[in-house]
Coordinates of C-alpha atoms and ligand atoms in Angstrom, one line a residue:
X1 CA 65.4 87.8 -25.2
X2 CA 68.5 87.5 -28.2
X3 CA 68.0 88.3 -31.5
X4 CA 69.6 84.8 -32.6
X5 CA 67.4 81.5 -32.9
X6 CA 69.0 78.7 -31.6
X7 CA 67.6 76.0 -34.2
X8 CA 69.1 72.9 -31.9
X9 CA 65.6 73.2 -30.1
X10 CA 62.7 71.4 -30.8
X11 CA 61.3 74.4 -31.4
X12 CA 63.2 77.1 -32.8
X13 CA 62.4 80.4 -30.5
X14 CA 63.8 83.3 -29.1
X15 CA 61.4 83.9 -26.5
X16 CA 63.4 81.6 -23.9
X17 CA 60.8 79.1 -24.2
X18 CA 62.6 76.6 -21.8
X19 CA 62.5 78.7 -19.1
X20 CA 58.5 78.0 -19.0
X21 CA 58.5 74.7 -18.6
X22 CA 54.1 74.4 -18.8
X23 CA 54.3 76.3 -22.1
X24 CA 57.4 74.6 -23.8
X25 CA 55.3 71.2 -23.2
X26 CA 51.6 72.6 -24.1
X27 CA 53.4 73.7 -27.4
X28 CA 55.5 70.4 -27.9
X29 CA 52.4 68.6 -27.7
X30 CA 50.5 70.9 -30.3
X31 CA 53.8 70.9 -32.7
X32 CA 52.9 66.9 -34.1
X33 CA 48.9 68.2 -34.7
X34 CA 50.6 71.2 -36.5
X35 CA 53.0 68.2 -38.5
X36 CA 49.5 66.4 -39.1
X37 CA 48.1 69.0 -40.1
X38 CA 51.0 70.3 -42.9
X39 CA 51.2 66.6 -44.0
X40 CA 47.2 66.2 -44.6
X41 CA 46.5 69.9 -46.0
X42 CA 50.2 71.4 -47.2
X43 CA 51.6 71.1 -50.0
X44 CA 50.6 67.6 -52.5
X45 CA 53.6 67.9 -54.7
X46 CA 56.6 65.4 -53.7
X47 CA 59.6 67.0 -53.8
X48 CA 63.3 65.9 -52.6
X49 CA 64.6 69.7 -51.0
X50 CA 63.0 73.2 -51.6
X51 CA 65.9 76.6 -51.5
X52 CA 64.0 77.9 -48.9
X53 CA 64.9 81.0 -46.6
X54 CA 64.7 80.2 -42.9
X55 CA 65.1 82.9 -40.3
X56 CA 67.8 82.7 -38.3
X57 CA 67.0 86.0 -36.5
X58 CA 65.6 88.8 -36.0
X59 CA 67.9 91.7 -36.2
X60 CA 68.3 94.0 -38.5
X61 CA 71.3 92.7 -40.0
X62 CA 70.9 89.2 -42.1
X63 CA 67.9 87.7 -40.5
X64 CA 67.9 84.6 -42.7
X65 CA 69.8 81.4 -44.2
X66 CA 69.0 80.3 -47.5
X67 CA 69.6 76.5 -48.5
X68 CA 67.9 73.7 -49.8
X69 CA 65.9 71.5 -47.1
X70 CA 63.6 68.5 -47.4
X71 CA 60.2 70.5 -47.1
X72 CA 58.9 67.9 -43.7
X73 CA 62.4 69.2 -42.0
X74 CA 61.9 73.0 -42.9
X75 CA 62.3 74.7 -38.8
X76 CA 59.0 75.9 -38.2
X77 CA 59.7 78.5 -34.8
X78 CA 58.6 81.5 -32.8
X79 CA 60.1 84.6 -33.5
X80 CA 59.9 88.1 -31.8
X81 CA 61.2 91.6 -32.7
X82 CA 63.4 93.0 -30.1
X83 CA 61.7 94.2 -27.2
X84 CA 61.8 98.2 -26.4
X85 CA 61.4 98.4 -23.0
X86 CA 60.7 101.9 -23.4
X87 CA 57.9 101.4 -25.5
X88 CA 54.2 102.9 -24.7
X89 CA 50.8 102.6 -26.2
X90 CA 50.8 105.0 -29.0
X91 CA 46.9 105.6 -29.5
X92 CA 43.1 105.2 -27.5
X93 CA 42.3 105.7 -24.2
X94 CA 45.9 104.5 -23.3
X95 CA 47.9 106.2 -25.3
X96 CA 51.1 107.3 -23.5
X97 CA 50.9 104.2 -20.9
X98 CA 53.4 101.6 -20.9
X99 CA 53.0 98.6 -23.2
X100 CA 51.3 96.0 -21.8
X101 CA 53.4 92.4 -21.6
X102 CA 50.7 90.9 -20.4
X103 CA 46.6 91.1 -21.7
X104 CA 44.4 93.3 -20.0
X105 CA 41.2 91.4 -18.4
X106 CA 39.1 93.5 -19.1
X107 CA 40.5 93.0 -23.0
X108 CA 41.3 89.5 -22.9
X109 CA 38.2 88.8 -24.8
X110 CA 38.9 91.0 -28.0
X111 CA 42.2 90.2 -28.4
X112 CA 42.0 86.6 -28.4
X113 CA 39.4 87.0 -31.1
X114 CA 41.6 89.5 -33.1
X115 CA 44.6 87.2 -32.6
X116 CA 42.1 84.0 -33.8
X117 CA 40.8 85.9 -36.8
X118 CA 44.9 86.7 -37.9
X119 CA 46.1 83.3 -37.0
X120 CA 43.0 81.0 -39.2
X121 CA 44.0 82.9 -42.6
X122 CA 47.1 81.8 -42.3
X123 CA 46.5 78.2 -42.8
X124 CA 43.6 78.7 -44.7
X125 CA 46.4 79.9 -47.5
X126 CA 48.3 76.8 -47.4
X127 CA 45.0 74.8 -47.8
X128 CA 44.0 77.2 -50.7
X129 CA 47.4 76.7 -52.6
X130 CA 47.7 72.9 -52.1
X131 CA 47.3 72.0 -55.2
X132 CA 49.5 74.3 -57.3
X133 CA 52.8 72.3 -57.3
X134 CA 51.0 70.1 -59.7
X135 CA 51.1 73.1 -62.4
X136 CA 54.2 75.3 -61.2
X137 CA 55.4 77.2 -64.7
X138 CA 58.8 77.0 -63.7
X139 CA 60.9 75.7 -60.7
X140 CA 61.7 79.4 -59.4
X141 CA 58.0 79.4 -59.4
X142 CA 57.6 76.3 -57.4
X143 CA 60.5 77.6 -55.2
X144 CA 58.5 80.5 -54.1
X145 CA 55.3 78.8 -53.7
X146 CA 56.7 76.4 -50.8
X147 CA 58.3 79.2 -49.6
X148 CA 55.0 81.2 -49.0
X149 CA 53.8 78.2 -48.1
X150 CA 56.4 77.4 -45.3
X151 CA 56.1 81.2 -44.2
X152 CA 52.4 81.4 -43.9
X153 CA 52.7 77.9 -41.5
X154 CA 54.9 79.8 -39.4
X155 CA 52.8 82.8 -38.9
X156 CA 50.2 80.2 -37.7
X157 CA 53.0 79.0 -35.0
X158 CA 53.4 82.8 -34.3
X159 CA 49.8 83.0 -33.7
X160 CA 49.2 79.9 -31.6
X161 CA 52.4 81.1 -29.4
X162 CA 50.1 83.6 -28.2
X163 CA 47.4 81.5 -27.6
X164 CA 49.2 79.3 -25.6
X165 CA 51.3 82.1 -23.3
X166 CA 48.8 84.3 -23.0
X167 CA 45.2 82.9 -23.1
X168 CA 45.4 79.6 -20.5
X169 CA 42.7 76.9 -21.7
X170 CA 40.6 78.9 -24.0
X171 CA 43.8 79.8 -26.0
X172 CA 45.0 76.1 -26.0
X173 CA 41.6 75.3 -27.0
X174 CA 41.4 77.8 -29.8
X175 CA 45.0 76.7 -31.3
X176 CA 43.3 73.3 -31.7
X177 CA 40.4 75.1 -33.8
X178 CA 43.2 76.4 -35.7
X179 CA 43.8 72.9 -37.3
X180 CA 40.3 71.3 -37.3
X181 CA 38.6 74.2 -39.6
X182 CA 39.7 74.3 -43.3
X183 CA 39.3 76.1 -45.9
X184 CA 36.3 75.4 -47.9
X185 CA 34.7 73.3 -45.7
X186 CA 30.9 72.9 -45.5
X187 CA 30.7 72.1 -41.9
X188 CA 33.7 74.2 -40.9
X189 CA 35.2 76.7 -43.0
X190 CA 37.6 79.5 -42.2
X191 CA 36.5 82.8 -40.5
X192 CA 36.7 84.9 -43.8
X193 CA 35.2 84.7 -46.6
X194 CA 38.2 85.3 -49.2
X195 CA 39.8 82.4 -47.2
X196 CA 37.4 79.7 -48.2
X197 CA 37.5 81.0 -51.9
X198 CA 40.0 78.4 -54.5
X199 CA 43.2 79.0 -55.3
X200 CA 42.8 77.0 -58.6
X201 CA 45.6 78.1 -60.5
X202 CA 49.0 79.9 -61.0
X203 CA 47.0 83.3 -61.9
X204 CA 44.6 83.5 -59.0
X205 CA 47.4 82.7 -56.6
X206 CA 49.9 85.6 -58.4
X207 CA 46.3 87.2 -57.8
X208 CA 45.6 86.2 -54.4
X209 CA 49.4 87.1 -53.3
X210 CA 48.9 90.6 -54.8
X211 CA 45.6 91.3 -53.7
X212 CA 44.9 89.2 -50.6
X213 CA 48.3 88.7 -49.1
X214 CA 48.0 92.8 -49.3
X215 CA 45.1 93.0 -47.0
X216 CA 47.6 90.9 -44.2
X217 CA 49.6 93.3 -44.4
X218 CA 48.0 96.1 -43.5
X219 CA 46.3 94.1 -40.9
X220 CA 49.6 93.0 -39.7
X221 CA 50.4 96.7 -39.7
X222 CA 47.6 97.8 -37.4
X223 CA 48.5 95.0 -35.0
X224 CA 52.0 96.1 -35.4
X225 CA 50.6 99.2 -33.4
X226 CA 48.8 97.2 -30.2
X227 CA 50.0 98.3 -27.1
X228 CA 49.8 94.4 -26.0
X229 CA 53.5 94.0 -26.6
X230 CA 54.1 89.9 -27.8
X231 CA 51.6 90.8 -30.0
X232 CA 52.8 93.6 -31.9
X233 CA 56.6 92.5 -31.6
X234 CA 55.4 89.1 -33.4
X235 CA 53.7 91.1 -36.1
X236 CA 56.6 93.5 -36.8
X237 CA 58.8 90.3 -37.6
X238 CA 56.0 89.2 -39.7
X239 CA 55.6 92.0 -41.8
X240 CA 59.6 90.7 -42.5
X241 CA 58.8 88.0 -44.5
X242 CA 55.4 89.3 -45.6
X243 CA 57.3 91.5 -47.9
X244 CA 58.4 88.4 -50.0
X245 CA 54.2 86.9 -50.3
X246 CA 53.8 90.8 -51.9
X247 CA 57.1 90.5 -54.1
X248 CA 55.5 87.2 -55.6
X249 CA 52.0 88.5 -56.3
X250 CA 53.7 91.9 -58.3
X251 CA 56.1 90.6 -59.9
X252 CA 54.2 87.4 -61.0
X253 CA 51.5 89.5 -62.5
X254 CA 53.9 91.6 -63.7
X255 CA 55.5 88.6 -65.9
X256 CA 51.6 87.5 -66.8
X257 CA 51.0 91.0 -68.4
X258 CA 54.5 91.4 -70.0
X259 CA 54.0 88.3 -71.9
X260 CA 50.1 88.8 -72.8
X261 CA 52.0 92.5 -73.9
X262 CA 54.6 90.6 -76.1
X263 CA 51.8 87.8 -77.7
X264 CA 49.3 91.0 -78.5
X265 CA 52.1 92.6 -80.7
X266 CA 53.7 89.8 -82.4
X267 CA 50.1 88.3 -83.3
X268 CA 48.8 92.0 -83.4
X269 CA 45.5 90.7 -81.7
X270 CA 44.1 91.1 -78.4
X271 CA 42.9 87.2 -78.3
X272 CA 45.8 86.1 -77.4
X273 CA 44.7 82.3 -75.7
X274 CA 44.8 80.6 -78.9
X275 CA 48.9 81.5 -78.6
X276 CA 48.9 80.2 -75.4
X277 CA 48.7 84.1 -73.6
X278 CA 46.1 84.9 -71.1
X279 CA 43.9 87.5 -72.7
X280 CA 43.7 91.3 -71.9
X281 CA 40.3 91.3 -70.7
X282 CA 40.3 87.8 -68.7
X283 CA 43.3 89.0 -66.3
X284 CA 40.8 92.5 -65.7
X285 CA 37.5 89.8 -64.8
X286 CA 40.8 88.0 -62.1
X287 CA 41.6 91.7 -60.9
X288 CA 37.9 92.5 -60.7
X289 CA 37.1 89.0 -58.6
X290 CA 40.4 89.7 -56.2
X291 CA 40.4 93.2 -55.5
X292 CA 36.7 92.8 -54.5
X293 CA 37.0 89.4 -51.9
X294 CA 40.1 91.4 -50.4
X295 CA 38.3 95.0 -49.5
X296 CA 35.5 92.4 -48.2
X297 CA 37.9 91.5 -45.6
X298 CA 38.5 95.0 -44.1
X299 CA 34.9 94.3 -42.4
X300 CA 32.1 97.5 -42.8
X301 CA 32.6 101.2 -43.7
X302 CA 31.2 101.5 -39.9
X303 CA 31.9 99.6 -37.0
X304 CA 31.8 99.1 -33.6
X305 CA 34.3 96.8 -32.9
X306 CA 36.9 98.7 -34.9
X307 CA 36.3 102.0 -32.5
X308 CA 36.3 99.5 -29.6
X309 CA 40.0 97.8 -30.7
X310 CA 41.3 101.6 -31.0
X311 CA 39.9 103.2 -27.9
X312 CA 40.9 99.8 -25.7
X313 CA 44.6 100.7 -27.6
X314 CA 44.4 97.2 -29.5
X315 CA 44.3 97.8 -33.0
X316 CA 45.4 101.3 -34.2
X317 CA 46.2 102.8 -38.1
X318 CA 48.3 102.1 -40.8
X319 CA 51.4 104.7 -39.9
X320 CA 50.1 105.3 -36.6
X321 CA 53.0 107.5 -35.5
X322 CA 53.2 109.8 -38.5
X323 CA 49.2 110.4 -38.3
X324 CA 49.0 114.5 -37.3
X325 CA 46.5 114.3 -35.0
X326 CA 45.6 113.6 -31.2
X327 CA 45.3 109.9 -31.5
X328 CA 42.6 109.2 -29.7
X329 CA 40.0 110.5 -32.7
X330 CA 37.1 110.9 -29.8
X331 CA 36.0 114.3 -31.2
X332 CA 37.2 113.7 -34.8
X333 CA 34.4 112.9 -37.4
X334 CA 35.2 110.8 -40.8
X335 CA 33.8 110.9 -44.0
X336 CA 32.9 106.6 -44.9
X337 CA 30.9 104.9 -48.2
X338 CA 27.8 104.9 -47.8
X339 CA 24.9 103.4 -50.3
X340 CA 20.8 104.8 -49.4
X341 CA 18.1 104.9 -51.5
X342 CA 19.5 103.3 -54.3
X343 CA 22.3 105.7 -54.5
X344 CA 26.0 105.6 -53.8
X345 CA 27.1 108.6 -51.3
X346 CA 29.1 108.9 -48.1
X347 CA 27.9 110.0 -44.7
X348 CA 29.9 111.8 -41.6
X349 CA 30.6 109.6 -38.8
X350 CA 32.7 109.4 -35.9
X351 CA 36.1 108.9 -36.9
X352 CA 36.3 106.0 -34.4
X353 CA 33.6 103.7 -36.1
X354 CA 34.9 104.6 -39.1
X355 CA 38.5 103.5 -39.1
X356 CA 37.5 100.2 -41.0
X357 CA 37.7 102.3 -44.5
X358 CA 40.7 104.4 -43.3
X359 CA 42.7 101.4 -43.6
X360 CA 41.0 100.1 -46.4
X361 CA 41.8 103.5 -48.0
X362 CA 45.4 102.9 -47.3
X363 CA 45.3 99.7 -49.2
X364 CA 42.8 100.8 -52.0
X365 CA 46.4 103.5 -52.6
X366 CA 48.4 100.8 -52.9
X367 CA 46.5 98.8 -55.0
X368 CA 46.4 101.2 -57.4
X369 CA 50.3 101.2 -58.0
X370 CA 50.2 97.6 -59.2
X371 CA 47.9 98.5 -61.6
X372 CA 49.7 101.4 -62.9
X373 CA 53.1 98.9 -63.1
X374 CA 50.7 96.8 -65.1
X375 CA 49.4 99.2 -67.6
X376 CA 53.2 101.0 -68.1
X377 CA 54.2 97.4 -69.3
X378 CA 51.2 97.6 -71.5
X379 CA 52.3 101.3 -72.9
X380 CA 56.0 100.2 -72.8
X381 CA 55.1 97.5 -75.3
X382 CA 52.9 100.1 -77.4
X383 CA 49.4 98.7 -76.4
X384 CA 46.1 101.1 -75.6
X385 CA 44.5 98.9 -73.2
X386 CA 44.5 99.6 -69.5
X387 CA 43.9 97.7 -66.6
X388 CA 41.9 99.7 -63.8
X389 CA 40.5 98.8 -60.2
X390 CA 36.7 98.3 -60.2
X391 CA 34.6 100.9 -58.2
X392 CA 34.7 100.1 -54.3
X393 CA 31.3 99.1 -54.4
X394 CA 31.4 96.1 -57.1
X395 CA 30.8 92.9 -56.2
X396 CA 31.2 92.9 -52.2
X397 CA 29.3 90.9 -49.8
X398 CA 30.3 93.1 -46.9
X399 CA 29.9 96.3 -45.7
X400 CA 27.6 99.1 -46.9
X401 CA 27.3 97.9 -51.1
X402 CA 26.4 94.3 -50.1
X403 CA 23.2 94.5 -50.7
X404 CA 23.5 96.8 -54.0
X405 CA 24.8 95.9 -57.5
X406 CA 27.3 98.2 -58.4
X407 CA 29.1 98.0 -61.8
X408 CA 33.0 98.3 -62.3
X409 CA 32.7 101.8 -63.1
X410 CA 30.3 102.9 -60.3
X411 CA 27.0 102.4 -62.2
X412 CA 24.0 101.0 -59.6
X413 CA 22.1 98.5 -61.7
X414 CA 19.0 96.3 -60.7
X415 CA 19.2 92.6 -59.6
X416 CA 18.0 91.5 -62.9
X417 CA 21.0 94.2 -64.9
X418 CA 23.6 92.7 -62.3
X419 CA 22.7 89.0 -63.2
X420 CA 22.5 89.6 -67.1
X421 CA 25.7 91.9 -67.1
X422 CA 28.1 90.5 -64.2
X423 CA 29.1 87.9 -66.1
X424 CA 31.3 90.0 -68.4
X425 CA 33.2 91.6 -65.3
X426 CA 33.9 88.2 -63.3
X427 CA 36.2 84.8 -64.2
X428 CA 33.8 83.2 -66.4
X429 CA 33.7 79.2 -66.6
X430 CA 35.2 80.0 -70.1
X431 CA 37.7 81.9 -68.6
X432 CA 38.8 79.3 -65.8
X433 CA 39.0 76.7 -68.4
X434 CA 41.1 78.7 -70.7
X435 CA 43.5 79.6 -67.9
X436 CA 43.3 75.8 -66.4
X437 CA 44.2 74.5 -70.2
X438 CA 47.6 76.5 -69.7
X439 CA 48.4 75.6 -66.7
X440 CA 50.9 73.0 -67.6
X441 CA 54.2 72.2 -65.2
X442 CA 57.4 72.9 -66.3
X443 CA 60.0 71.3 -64.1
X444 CA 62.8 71.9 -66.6
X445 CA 65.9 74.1 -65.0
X446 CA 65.6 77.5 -66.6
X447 CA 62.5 76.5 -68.8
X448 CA 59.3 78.4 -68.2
X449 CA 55.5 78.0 -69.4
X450 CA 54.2 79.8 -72.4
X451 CA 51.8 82.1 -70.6
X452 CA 54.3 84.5 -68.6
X453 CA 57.6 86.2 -69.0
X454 CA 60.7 84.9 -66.4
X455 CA 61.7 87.0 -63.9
X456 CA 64.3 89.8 -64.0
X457 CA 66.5 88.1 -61.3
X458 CA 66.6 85.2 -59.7
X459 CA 66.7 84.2 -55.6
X460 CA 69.0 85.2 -53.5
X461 CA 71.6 86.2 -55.8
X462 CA 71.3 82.9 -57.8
X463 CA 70.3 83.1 -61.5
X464 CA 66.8 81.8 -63.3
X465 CA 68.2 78.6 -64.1
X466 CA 69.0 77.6 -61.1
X467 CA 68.1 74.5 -59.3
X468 CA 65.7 75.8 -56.9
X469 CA 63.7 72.6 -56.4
X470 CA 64.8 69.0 -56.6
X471 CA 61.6 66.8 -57.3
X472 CA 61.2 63.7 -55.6
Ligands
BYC1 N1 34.1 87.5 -43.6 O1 32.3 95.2 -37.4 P1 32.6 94.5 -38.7 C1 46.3 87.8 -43.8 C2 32.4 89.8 -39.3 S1 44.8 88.6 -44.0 C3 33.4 87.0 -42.6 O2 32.1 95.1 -39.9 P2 35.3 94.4 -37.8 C4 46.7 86.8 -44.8 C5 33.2 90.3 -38.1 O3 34.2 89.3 -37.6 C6 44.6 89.6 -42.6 N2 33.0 87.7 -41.5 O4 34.1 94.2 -38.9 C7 46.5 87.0 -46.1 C8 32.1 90.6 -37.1 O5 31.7 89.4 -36.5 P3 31.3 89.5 -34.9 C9 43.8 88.8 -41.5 C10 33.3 89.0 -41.4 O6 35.1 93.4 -36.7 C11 46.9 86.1 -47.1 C12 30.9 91.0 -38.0 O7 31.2 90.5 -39.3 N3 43.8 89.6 -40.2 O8 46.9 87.9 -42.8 O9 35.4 95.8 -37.5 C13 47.5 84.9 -46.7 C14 30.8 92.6 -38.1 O10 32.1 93.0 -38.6 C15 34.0 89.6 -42.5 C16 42.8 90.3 -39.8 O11 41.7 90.4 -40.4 C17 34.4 88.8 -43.6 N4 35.1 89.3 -44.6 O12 36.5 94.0 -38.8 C18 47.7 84.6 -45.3 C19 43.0 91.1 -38.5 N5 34.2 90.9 -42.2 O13 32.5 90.0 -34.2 C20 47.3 85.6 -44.4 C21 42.1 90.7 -37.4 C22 33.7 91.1 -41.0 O14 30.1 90.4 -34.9 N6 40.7 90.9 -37.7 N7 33.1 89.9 -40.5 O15 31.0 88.0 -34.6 C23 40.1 92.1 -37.7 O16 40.7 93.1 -37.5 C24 38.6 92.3 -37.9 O17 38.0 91.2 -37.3 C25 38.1 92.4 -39.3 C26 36.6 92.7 -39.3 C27 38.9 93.4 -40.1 C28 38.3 91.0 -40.1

């Protein structure tokens, strides 16, 4: 394998694709259902060329090209890390064996349904966000949008790449799935529930790119850790442009806050719509809504698959390596969420079945910093308010609170308490409208909407104003 991608190929790879002939052609023949696909349920907006980043490799020095291209011509590929072929299983009953480059029978099963689950949110994003060139605040905006866009479709090819060379019929069969459910969909939706939520507007996806794009990756970062091989080299160069989806979702909430921050002192009010600002309160009901779909994804506080994935040396923990103990967590016991008799407590379990809310622990951490890079732009600009994360338990339809009502601060309320009072904690129809009323395009070089700040710097080196996106 090279670390260059040699982009005169149909499709872009540095996994010597056409020295397997049967796999070249099973993918060339998915590629124009992928093109389908992108053309029916990408992007709507008509544009002439995008500044998009295409990777160009994968080594640690300058791994992509920046240019403008025509968004139907953007190089979707397959991309690898390097391969160590030193590397050995670092956790579970395996730990200290050789990586596997090929699956494990007696695995084959859970991995293909690991690797399915991974690979249908990624297009289930594009679907979600199809709409928002419509409504882009500003053309760095729309620049980033298609560039999230074009990244997330790529991470689908990275997926179905593994389908195809590892899983025979069933994984040709499963890439198909792939493109036939969507997001939304009555009759076929996407595997997770925060994947078939909308993506309505500019704030949810700033919201959904903070919050949701955060759960990927510390998926991808568990993955990153499997001791079958393709799979965690193909997630360690996904975590590469990952990085980007989480720079979009902090810094575009950042802007939202610092110019809610800026309307509240110069009209000294906290209602700052009627300005044209999205109110204080209504971007806590967006945190609330996100933050709760995303810790729904991290499946329950106990779980059998979960131990199963670890012991079978699939799935390990965030920071695997620089975990203290023996790595295998057969005698270790784990403290997990827990909700009995009407009360919120935690119960001992075996660490194994419990590894669900260690990583959701990790990313509950690093939630919390965007909140606190919120609320310093709220004391920097001299206001009392504060953003904060709702209790774990609010709002979640998985996992040991989905059957209790929990309020932001931790309070278990009745079913009729919930109804009356969750109204004031989630996006209300009032809210949606008032953020929908705002959402007004701005295609003008270096012009932005009312209802956020611009950005610090611009792409690549280039400044605000630049022309990131010729319309068509
Ligand atoms: N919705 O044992 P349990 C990303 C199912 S995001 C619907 O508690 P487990 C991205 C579960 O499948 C990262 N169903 O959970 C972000 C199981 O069904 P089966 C995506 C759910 O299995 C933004 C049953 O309930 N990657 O990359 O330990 C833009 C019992 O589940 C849900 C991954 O998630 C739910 N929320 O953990 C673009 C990694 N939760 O098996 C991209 C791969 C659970 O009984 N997936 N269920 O039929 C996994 O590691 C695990 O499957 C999960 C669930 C963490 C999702």
């Amino acid at each position: 394998m090279t670390s260059g991608i040699d982009y005169t190929e149909r499709i872009p790879n540095n996994v010597d694709l056409h020295e397997d002939r049967r796999l070249q052609r099973a993918l060339q023949s998915w590629q124009p259902k992928f093109l389908t696909w992108w053309a029916d349920m990408g992007p709507v907006h008509r544009t002439r060329d995008v500044y998009l980043r295409t990777a160009i490799s994968v080594g640690r020095e300058g791994w992509a090209r920046f240019g403008h291209v025509p968004l139907p011509d953007y190089r979707w590929g397959i991309f690898l890390a390097e391969r160590d072929g030193d590397r050995r299983i670092g956790f579970g009953e395996h730990k200290g064996e050789p990586a596997w480059q090929q699956v494990p029978g007696e695995y084959r099963a859970d991995l293909q349904r690991l690797i399915v689950i991974q690979g249908d949110t990624e297009p289930a994003s594009v679907e979600q966000q199809r709409n928002l060139g419509a409504t882009a605040p500003s053309l760095y905006d729309l620049r980033n949008l298609f560039q999230v866009n074009v990244e997330e479709g790529r991470h689908l090819w990275a997926m179905v790449y593994l389908l195809h060379a590892y899983f025979g019929r069933e994984g040709r069969d499963e890439a198909e799935a792939l493109l036939q459910r969507n997001s939304g969909s009555a009759d076929s939706p996407r595997i997770l529930g925060a994947f078939n939520e909308e993506t309505p507007d500019w704030l949810s996806f700033f919201m959904f790119t903070y919050f949701t794009d955060r759960d990927g990756k510390y998926q991808l970062g568990t993955l990153k850790e499997s001791g079958f091989d393709p799979l965690s080299r193909t997630c360690e160069f996904m975590l590469k442009e990952e990085s980007h989806h989480m720079f979009v979702g902090t810094t575009g909430v950042d802007r939202v806050v610092e110019r809610t921050a800026q309307l509240m002192v110069e009209h000294d009010t906290d209602d700052v719509g009627p300005y044209g600002g999205i109110p204080f309160a209504v971007l806590q009901r967006y945190i609330n809504f996100h933050y709760s779909v995303s810790l729904d994804l991290f499946g329950s506080e106990t779980s059998t698959n979960v131990a199963n994935y670890y012991t079978a040396g699939l799935k390990g923990r965030w920071s695997e390596e620089r975990r203290g103990d023996d790595h295998r967590l057969t005698d270790r016991e784990a403290t997990v969420d827990s909700f009995a008799d009407g009360e919120i407590c935690t119960v001992e379990v075996p660490a194994l079945i419990g590894l669900n809310q260690d990583l959701r622990d990790e990313y509950i951490a690093d939630c919390q910093t965007g909140v606190n890079r919120w609320n310093r732009i709220l004391a920097e600009a001299g206001q009392p308010q504060r953003f904060a994360l709702p209790h774990v338990g609010f709002n979640r339809h998985v996992g040991a609170f989905r059957n209790a009502h929990i309020s932001p601060s931790g309070e278990v309320l009745s079913a009729e308490e919930w109804r009356s009072r969750s109204r004031g904690w989630l996006p209300s129809d009032v809210d949606k409208t008032l953020v929908r009323s705002l959402m007004r395009p701005v295609y003008e070089r270096g012009k932005i909407a009312a209802w956020l700040a611009p950005p610090r710097s611009g792409i690549n080196g280039k400044p605000f104003d630049y022309e990131y996106v010729h319309l068509a």
